[in-house]
Every structure is written in structure tokens, then in C-alpha cells.
């Protein structure tokens, strides 16, 4: 399924092959031209029909100066949802251009999860100023939302939901829904609760809609609803949505009482963000790097390159122990990067697979840790022997010296087998020590494959070739 | 948002901190013990309460021999949905253990998208045998489903859907839904169609449910529904769901007629798979590697390691041109891996960010290509100068030779700036040539940073240090 790919979608040359949605290139160009000459009415006409998500995309495409001009024109009609769709960093910029009163008005209109998401990134002073401009009842809900840990289910949940007592019939429920006016814009399941407000079941709307009015909810509900504790990690909540094909799920407090609902639209973003985060962390980059300023991004990457530098200095120190050996046989300097690179690349393949398997819980305690380690060791052995034979032969012919080929082959076998083993053991070990394997496994691994690669190759060479 | 992480979730040591869902470690252990002694009744009692997705997880955790025993016991009561939840490779194994008649029975019960997904991976003979055992009407639908390109919206869509004419009222619609019995199990939107069956709008169920019976659908529908052509790439469809927070979307044929529906549960899997695929491709591994056999995985990774080997041989050939230089000043051999590694790592950071920006359409033609290239060049310059100064000083002190530090610094500046430029230009260029940047950009880039790193460092050294 994942092997064959369609290549067309990355094509960005042919302008006729425009994306099927989102603001078009032509529209963006027209808005820019109108902004350059401050033709406010034209900008308004161009952007007013846009969906908030498309308006957000447009804002992200503008440069900071154009964004400022845009906000001056659009502050009166820009929809609050546009703010939610903005990338974190562009949003920060836009919020600074609005008054606390304007932001507070937007916050009141948004769903609680989006409002909390918007507030959470602001500094304390800005947050306070905006909260002060919000009516007391709304403020209490927002402040409670902010008490949940970042990246928890509590931050994702929306407070407005549809909860119905279990003795109700379908007819009573429909009448209630028609009469009540502070319901969420969209909802997908009716949550059935007991008198203590504990969820006891859920009824998908499609099922409620097809049942006769006299049918009792208790008779058509799915019992034992999959509740999500407000403190659950958002990645865990996303795994649960995926596993059970959920569209919405009830969120409960410590006492098991229904306090909110998470809907699948937020989960789609979590799935993408968590998957990207894990895999980008392997290269020391962050999901937000694309929109961050050059300075912020440079600083963030610098730390990781600093780790790389320390790693390579350690490897260089290993090489420096063998300077006499290299002086005598300079072919070693030519071949030694091959041993290190093959080990590093083979190891990173294993790390990548292991990190994802841990995150998606394909790799779990007790059952399959040893099987995974064993399988990767087997793969490593196969590839190690193959590449050792091939590269050993190449080196023997290249430098016309069979023993040199043999030493290179032996070092390759040693380093690639180590890479296969370490590629599983390091991430699993880091996870057991409660460290994030995605962030730390890469540098750990390549340091070991560099050091062992140079040490084994140069060490064997000094023993057998001189 | 993505910077702070909760580390607890990767913890797999503490068995009390069991996952909040899925088959428990204890259950898996109990099933294994019962299977080992062929206690069929006990296995049935243990697994019967499981959700199909959990049953699939359990099957994935068993080894092939245990799976065989399990199927012998469970073939009578295993739910068809379990097959859909299985990883591709485990599913292949399980399907081989079932008779064509059993598979055909499962296929008939599944939604069309799941049935097509199940059939598509089988070889022609097996597919034929199963299709022959399916009634003609179902067979025609499945065969049509298989004609859509792999990874297209057509493969994801389900045929059963709710389409209603625009002159209907809410009351008529509810009566229709109550009377009709071949509706999909779950649906979230009513698709309003014109007499030619072209979608003209959609009504979310929550809105239909809250409207009075006399209200006309045409008055509450969202017009200009976001339709998905059956040939659209699934990643594009997923981007559209994310962008507009869709829960279901109508799929249309070439003539714009409604032929199916895609629901968000399938999209969640697409988002995860496409994101993983892009980022794992950077290391030459596939999403399915975790469950594939050691031989299949070894073969797949071998190809990529072969590319790495060719790259490093090219780099070695560059070094070999400078053997005389290295013989004269062996410190060069000690320091040269640093130049290559820093360039390679800095470049891979940029490639990772660029590949994802292309896939999510954050990076699009016309508008922001040059801004992105410029920003990455600025970041690269900042980091290049910083690390050149630091490492140049270290080298000058280490080998007590200022000129050596200067040469190392100059080579680092050169290689890291190249890395920053190539990290954007290579993926964008590959995309323009309709090649997949995720698969090819990594090897391309590291070959250039290795070659240029060694060449610039050793070349400058031979010019200025000897």
C-alpha cells in the first residue's frame, strides 16, 4: 500500500495543476497587488468569500509587512475562526496587531478548545488583558481550560455538548434539540448520562435519526462509551479515535463526570502534528520551523548541530589515536568514512521504525520487544554480510590488497550489526527511562556508529595490516 | 506547541501504566497460553468481547504459528471488520488461512471501501476466486472500485450513502431514513442532489435534527459542497478534510455525479500513513517495515543502503585524490569527517522541513518558493559562521596550528551554506521534475555534502597548508 506512490501531487511547476482547494495563486497575487497600493475595497471584495481556513492560508503566504496592511483593512470583517487556523507563529504576529478588546470578542465567539488554544501561547500580561475583557462566566471556563496540561485531552475539548438522560425517548430528545439554542454548531453523537452525569452510552446521530420517536435512547445506545480522561495525552486520545473510528468522544474529569467533548476535526491535526513531531525530531527540526523566523529556527537547529559537532569531535578523537597507522597506510583515510556512514544509515533506518512503533503502540511491553529486537538483528546481519562482501571486494581490488578488503569487510559487519541492535535497544531503553526516543535516539546512535566504525576499522588495520 | 512534550507516554517499563485501550498485556498472555495448549473454549471466551480493532491488534501481536492456531479456533466467529483493521502483511497471512468462500462472505459484509482495500492486495488468482463467490451485483461494485488508481479517493469511498432531492423537507427526509433499510451504518451529512445527481449542498445531521419537520433542506443546506473527484490523490483529499474540518465528503465521477462518500475514519489513517511515509522515506524505510518479515524488510532497506554505499564510494574517490596531502598532514584525516557530517546534518534538517512543506502545500508555486530559499540560506549562513568559528578554534588549539583551524573553518562555512541552499533547492527541483522529493532528496543531498565537504577541506589544505 505504501510502496507505490503517485508522484504528481508534489508537482509545483505546472501552474495549471493548481491545488483543488485553498486560495489560488492568482488570488494571492491579486491581494498582494491590491495591498501594495492600499486598495482596501478591492482587498475586501477579493477575500470576503474565503473560508476562514483559506483566509488563514492567505495570511500565512503574505510577508509581515503585507500582513500588517491586511489586518488594518480586514480587522472589521475577519472571522474569529481564521485565527484558529493560523500557524502558531503567524497567529502570534496577527494577535499583536489586534487590540485586547478585538481579541476578546473573537475569543467569546470561538469554541472553548479553539479559544484556549489561542490564549495558551500568549504571555501572561496579554492573556490577562484579554481575559479581563471577557464576561465572567466565559472567563471561568477559559481559565479552567488553561489549567489542563499542554497537549492533554482537556486542552482539545469543547465544553458545549449534547448530554441527555437515559430515560428519554428519541422524540423527547429531538424536541429538546429543537428548543435549545446554546448547542454546539456541530455534534455527531448524543451522550447519554446517568443522574451523576457519568456517561453510560452514546447514540450516533444517524442512528437517532432513523429510530421512531417512541424508542428509548437506552435501547439504541452503544453502552460502555469510550471516555477520555481530561488529563490523557492528546496522542493517546488520537490513537483511540483511530483505533475505534470515533467521530466524537466524551471527556470526563477525575470523578468520571462528563465535562466536554473532543471532535475528530481536532484529532486530524493532532495525528498529523504528533507524527511529524516524532519523525522531524530525528533530524532536530520542529514542525513549526517552516513558519518561524530565521533567527528562531537558526537557534533551534543550532542546539542540535551542536550535539552533532560534539559527536563528530568524539569520533575525531578516536581517529587521532590512529594517526600513525593512517600515516603508514593512507588508504585507511579513504575508506574509513564508508564504515561510519553505512553503520549510521543502517542504524537510523532501525531507529525510525522503532520510534514510530513505540508511538503508535505497535511495540508494547511484555509481548513483542524481544521479537522486534531479534528481527532487526536478523535484518542487520543479512545486510551487514552482504555489504561487507561487496565493499570488501571493491576495496581489495581498488587498493590491490586482499587483507585491506578483509579488514574493511570485518569492520562493516561489526558496525552494521551493532547499528541493527542499537537501533532498537537505544529507543526502547530511552523510553524505559522516560526520555523521548524521537529526540535523543538519533544523536546517541550515530555517535556509537561513528566511534565504533572508526575504532573497529582502524584498530583491525593496525593489528593486521602494518 | 510542539516544543514541550510529555515524556510519560513512551514509558513501556511500568506495567501498571498500561495503554488506556487495546488488548491488555495480560489478555495477550492469557490467549497465548490457551493457544499453546489448544484450549479453544477459553480462547473464545477471552476474545469474544473484543472490538474488531482490538482483535486485530491481538492477532498482530501473535507469532505466525499462534495466528494459525487462533484462526482455526476463531474462523467461525471472527468479525469481517477485524480483517480491515489488520496490518497489510498480517492480513495477507490471515487471508491465506481462510477459504475463498469465507473471505467472500466477509467481503460482502464489509463497507465497499474496506472490501476493495482487502481485495486489492491479493494476487489475481485469489482475487478472482473470491469475486466469483460474491453475488453479481456486489461483484460489479467491487470490480469498479478496483479500477480506481491505488491511493485515490475512489479507493477510499464507500458506495452506500444518503442522497436526497433538494425539494424535500426535513420531515420527508426523516420518514425516508426511518423507512429505508439499506443505509450505511454511520453517516454524518445528508447530501442534497439535483435531478442529474450532482451534489448541490450538504446538511450536517446535527442541523437537520434541530430543524422543524416543515423546513426545506434547500433552506438549511450548505451550498457549493466540497466534492472530491474519484481520481483525486488520497493525500489531497486528506488535506481537504483537515482544511475544512470535514467529517464526510461526497465523491463524484468525471461527470460531476455523486457516486460515493468518504468518511473521516478513513482519512485519519491516510493522514498518519502519508505523513509517516514522507518522513520515513527520508531514511529509506517503509511504514509497513514493522510488521514485514525480516527478509522483505532486509531487501527493501538493502536498496537504500546500496545507494548510500555508492554515495560513500564517490566520497572515498574524492578523498583518494588527496592521499599525498593526507600522508603529509595526517590531522586532515582526523578532521575531515567533521566537515562532511556537519554539512550532511544541516542539510537533512532543511530537506525534512522542505519535504513536509511541499506535501502539506505550505510551500506552493509562485508565492513563497524564493522566500523559503532565502530564509533557509540566512539560517545556514548564521549557523555556518558560528560553527566554523567554534570548530576552527578547537582545531587550531588541538593541533597547535592556526592555519589548519582557518582552513577547517572555511570548509565548514562553504559546506554548511551549500547544505542550506541544496536542502531547499533539491526537493523543490525534484518536485518540479515530478519525482518524489521524500524518497530521493536525502541521498542526493548527502552525496553533495560529502563530496563538497571532503573536496573543499582537503583542497584548501593542499593549497594553503603544504
mmCIF file of N, CA and C in Angstrom, chain B residues 17 28 31 42 77 109 145 174 201 219 223 236 248 321-322 324 326 354-355 383 395 401 421 424 432-433 455:
data_model
loop_
_atom_site.group_PDB
_atom_site.id
_atom_site.type_symbol
_atom_site.label_atom_id
_atom_site.label_comp_id
_atom_site.label_asym_id
_atom_site.label_seq_id
_atom_site.Cartn_x
_atom_site.Cartn_y
_atom_site.Cartn_z
ATOM 1 N N UNK B 17 1.225 1.131 34.057
ATOM 2 C CA UNK B 17 0.844 2.215 33.156
ATOM 3 C C UNK B 17 0.441 1.649 31.798
ATOM 4 N N UNK B 28 -3.297 -10.689 26.277
ATOM 5 C CA UNK B 28 -2.470 -11.301 25.232
ATOM 6 C C UNK B 28 -1.765 -12.528 25.788
ATOM 7 N N UNK B 31 -4.235 -15.402 26.206
ATOM 8 C CA UNK B 31 -4.600 -16.004 24.919
ATOM 9 C C UNK B 31 -3.475 -16.906 24.416
ATOM 10 N N UNK B 42 -11.598 -21.585 25.921
ATOM 11 C CA UNK B 42 -11.029 -20.494 26.702
ATOM 12 C C UNK B 42 -10.639 -19.327 25.783
ATOM 13 N N UNK B 77 -16.225 -17.196 14.306
ATOM 14 C CA UNK B 77 -16.840 -16.026 14.945
ATOM 15 C C UNK B 77 -16.072 -14.724 14.743
ATOM 16 N N UNK B 109 -19.975 -8.466 3.716
ATOM 17 C CA UNK B 109 -20.457 -7.750 4.900
ATOM 18 C C UNK B 109 -19.772 -6.400 5.095
ATOM 19 N N UNK B 145 -14.718 -0.551 -8.106
ATOM 20 C CA UNK B 145 -13.849 0.053 -7.089
ATOM 21 C C UNK B 145 -12.385 -0.200 -7.377
ATOM 22 N N UNK B 174 -36.621 12.583 7.260
ATOM 23 C CA UNK B 174 -36.618 11.691 8.431
ATOM 24 C C UNK B 174 -37.470 10.455 8.153
ATOM 25 N N UNK B 201 -25.458 20.602 -2.339
ATOM 26 C CA UNK B 201 -25.301 21.083 -0.977
ATOM 27 C C UNK B 201 -25.255 19.920 -0.008
ATOM 28 N N UNK B 219 -33.203 25.104 2.269
ATOM 29 C CA UNK B 219 -33.054 26.319 3.060
ATOM 30 C C UNK B 219 -32.003 26.209 4.165
ATOM 31 N N UNK B 223 -24.415 25.362 0.750
ATOM 32 C CA UNK B 223 -24.319 25.247 -0.707
ATOM 33 C C UNK B 223 -22.895 25.023 -1.165
ATOM 34 N N UNK B 236 -4.316 14.504 -1.073
ATOM 35 C CA UNK B 236 -5.010 15.750 -1.374
ATOM 36 C C UNK B 236 -6.386 15.749 -0.686
ATOM 37 N N UNK B 248 -17.503 14.076 6.530
ATOM 38 C CA UNK B 248 -17.697 13.248 5.344
ATOM 39 C C UNK B 248 -17.761 14.172 4.137
ATOM 40 N N UNK B 321 41.962 11.210 -4.134
ATOM 41 C CA UNK B 321 42.729 12.179 -4.925
ATOM 42 C C UNK B 321 43.736 12.931 -4.054
ATOM 43 N N UNK B 322 43.457 12.951 -2.745
ATOM 44 C CA UNK B 322 44.284 13.761 -1.841
ATOM 45 C C UNK B 322 45.154 12.903 -0.920
ATOM 46 N N UNK B 324 48.192 12.021 -1.070
ATOM 47 C CA UNK B 324 49.518 12.590 -0.797
ATOM 48 C C UNK B 324 49.417 13.689 0.252
ATOM 49 N N UNK B 326 47.135 13.974 2.610
ATOM 50 C CA UNK B 326 46.859 13.381 3.923
ATOM 51 C C UNK B 326 48.124 12.750 4.505
ATOM 52 N N UNK B 354 11.476 21.080 4.225
ATOM 53 C CA UNK B 354 11.005 21.400 2.877
ATOM 54 C C UNK B 354 10.075 20.310 2.332
ATOM 55 N N UNK B 355 10.428 19.053 2.549
ATOM 56 C CA UNK B 355 9.602 17.945 2.061
ATOM 57 C C UNK B 355 8.206 18.009 2.668
ATOM 58 N N UNK B 383 24.387 29.706 11.086
ATOM 59 C CA UNK B 383 24.938 28.521 11.729
ATOM 60 C C UNK B 383 26.322 28.183 11.173
ATOM 61 N N UNK B 395 40.140 23.254 16.466
ATOM 62 C CA UNK B 395 41.154 22.575 15.661
ATOM 63 C C UNK B 395 42.506 23.272 15.775
ATOM 64 N N UNK B 401 47.984 24.774 15.415
ATOM 65 C CA UNK B 401 48.318 25.327 14.103
ATOM 66 C C UNK B 401 47.143 26.177 13.611
ATOM 67 N N UNK B 421 21.364 25.746 1.091
ATOM 68 C CA UNK B 421 20.811 26.057 -0.228
ATOM 69 C C UNK B 421 20.259 24.778 -0.884
ATOM 70 N N UNK B 424 16.861 23.152 0.267
ATOM 71 C CA UNK B 424 15.589 23.610 -0.294
ATOM 72 C C UNK B 424 15.526 23.343 -1.789
ATOM 73 N N UNK B 432 9.521 19.598 -9.067
ATOM 74 C CA UNK B 432 9.232 20.171 -10.391
ATOM 75 C C UNK B 432 9.427 19.150 -11.490
ATOM 76 N N UNK B 433 10.362 18.227 -11.273
ATOM 77 C CA UNK B 433 10.591 17.194 -12.279
ATOM 78 C C UNK B 433 9.671 15.999 -12.043
ATOM 79 N N UNK B 455 36.125 17.624 -0.515
ATOM 80 C CA UNK B 455 36.866 18.319 -1.551
ATOM 81 C C UNK B 455 37.315 19.703 -1.075
#
